[in-house]
Amino acid sequence: MNNRARANLVLNLVVAVTFVLAALSGVYFMFFPKHASVASPLIIFTPEGWDLVHTCSGVALIGSLLLHIVIHWKWIVNVAARLMPTPVIQLHAPIAEHSEQ
């Protein structure tokens, strides 16, 4: 495996792990809101720990997704160009010419 493929694999793993952490902590807060009158059970972390996991994993997820988009931008543009039909009217061309005789 070459270095570029290895770096892409690592980036994809970072995206996957941070997504799972953000999703799991989000599910925790869905069932045990921070300011609810129901006492939060200590499931692995304290509520403050879950908040830290949720915040850090969310920030890391956004950063890794932005990097992923930047790295694959050329591919995104090429696929979008192939999927989009060519425009019927080109905006930079004149629509009609007026000729005086």
CSV table of C-alpha atoms in Angstrom, one decimal:
chain,number,residue,atom,x,y,z
A,1,MET,CA,0.0,0.0,0.0
A,2,ASN,CA,1.5,3.3,-1.0
A,3,ASN,CA,1.7,6.4,1.3
A,4,ARG,CA,-1.3,8.2,-0.3
A,5,ALA,CA,-3.6,5.2,0.1
A,6,ARG,CA,-2.4,4.7,3.7
A,7,ALA,CA,-3.0,8.4,4.5
A,8,ASN,CA,-6.5,8.1,2.9
A,9,LEU,CA,-7.2,5.0,5.0
A,10,VAL,CA,-6.1,6.8,8.2
A,11,LEU,CA,-8.2,9.8,7.4
A,12,ASN,CA,-11.3,7.6,6.7
A,13,LEU,CA,-10.7,5.8,10.0
A,14,VAL,CA,-10.5,9.2,11.9
A,15,VAL,CA,-13.8,10.2,10.2
A,16,ALA,CA,-15.4,6.9,11.2
A,17,VAL,CA,-14.2,6.9,14.8
A,18,THR,CA,-15.1,10.5,15.4
A,19,PHE,CA,-18.6,10.0,13.9
A,20,VAL,CA,-19.2,7.0,16.1
A,21,LEU,CA,-18.1,8.9,19.2
A,22,ALA,CA,-20.2,11.9,18.4
A,23,ALA,CA,-23.2,9.7,17.6
A,24,LEU,CA,-22.9,7.6,20.8
A,25,SER,CA,-22.5,10.7,23.0
A,26,GLY,CA,-25.5,12.3,21.1
A,27,VAL,CA,-27.6,9.3,21.9
A,28,TYR,CA,-26.6,9.5,25.5
A,29,PHE,CA,-27.7,13.1,25.7
A,30,MET,CA,-31.0,12.3,23.9
A,31,PHE,CA,-31.9,9.9,26.7
A,32,PHE,CA,-30.3,11.7,29.5
A,33,PRO,CA,-30.3,15.5,28.9
A,34,LYS,CA,-27.8,17.6,30.8
A,35,HIS,CA,-30.4,19.7,32.6
A,36,ALA,CA,-33.1,17.1,33.2
A,37,SER,CA,-34.6,16.5,36.6
A,38,VAL,CA,-33.9,12.8,36.1
A,39,ALA,CA,-30.5,11.8,37.5
A,40,SER,CA,-28.1,10.7,34.8
A,41,PRO,CA,-26.6,7.3,35.3
A,42,LEU,CA,-22.8,7.0,35.2
A,43,ILE,CA,-22.5,5.1,31.9
A,44,ILE,CA,-18.7,4.9,31.3
A,45,PHE,CA,-18.3,8.7,31.9
A,46,THR,CA,-19.9,11.4,34.0
A,47,PRO,CA,-22.3,13.7,32.1
A,48,GLU,CA,-19.4,16.2,31.9
A,49,GLY,CA,-17.2,13.5,30.4
A,50,TRP,CA,-19.8,12.8,27.8
A,51,ASP,CA,-20.1,16.5,27.1
A,52,LEU,CA,-16.3,16.6,26.5
A,53,VAL,CA,-16.4,13.5,24.3
A,54,HIS,CA,-19.3,15.0,22.3
A,55,THR,CA,-17.6,18.4,21.8
A,56,CYS,CA,-14.2,17.1,21.0
A,57,SER,CA,-15.4,14.3,18.6
A,58,GLY,CA,-17.7,16.8,16.9
A,59,VAL,CA,-14.9,19.3,16.3
A,60,ALA,CA,-12.6,16.5,15.1
A,61,LEU,CA,-15.3,15.1,12.8
A,62,ILE,CA,-15.9,18.5,11.2
A,63,GLY,CA,-12.1,19.1,10.7
A,64,SER,CA,-11.5,15.6,9.3
A,65,LEU,CA,-14.5,15.9,7.0
A,66,LEU,CA,-13.3,19.3,5.7
A,67,LEU,CA,-9.8,17.8,5.1
A,68,HIS,CA,-11.5,14.8,3.3
A,69,ILE,CA,-13.4,17.1,1.0
A,70,VAL,CA,-10.3,19.2,0.3
A,71,ILE,CA,-8.2,16.1,-0.6
A,72,HIS,CA,-11.0,14.6,-2.8
A,73,TRP,CA,-12.1,17.9,-4.4
A,74,LYS,CA,-10.9,17.1,-7.9
A,75,TRP,CA,-12.8,13.8,-7.8
A,76,ILE,CA,-15.9,15.6,-6.6
A,77,VAL,CA,-15.7,18.2,-9.4
A,78,ASN,CA,-15.1,15.5,-12.0
A,79,VAL,CA,-18.0,13.3,-10.9
A,80,ALA,CA,-20.4,16.3,-10.7
A,81,ALA,CA,-19.4,17.4,-14.2
A,82,ARG,CA,-20.1,13.9,-15.5
A,83,LEU,CA,-23.5,13.7,-13.7
A,84,MET,CA,-24.7,17.2,-14.7
A,85,PRO,CA,-26.2,17.6,-18.1
A,86,THR,CA,-24.7,20.3,-20.3
A,87,PRO,CA,-26.6,23.6,-20.1
A,88,VAL,CA,-29.1,24.3,-22.9
A,89,ILE,CA,-28.4,28.0,-22.8
A,90,GLN,CA,-24.9,29.2,-22.0
A,91,LEU,CA,-24.9,32.2,-19.8
A,92,HIS,CA,-21.9,33.9,-21.3
A,93,ALA,CA,-23.2,33.7,-24.9
A,94,PRO,CA,-25.7,36.3,-26.2
A,95,ILE,CA,-29.3,35.0,-26.2
A,96,ALA,CA,-30.3,36.8,-29.4
A,97,GLU,CA,-28.6,39.1,-31.8
A,98,HIS,CA,-30.3,42.2,-33.0
A,99,SER,CA,-29.5,43.1,-36.6
A,100,GLU,CA,-30.5,46.3,-38.2
A,101,GLN,CA,-31.0,46.4,-42.0
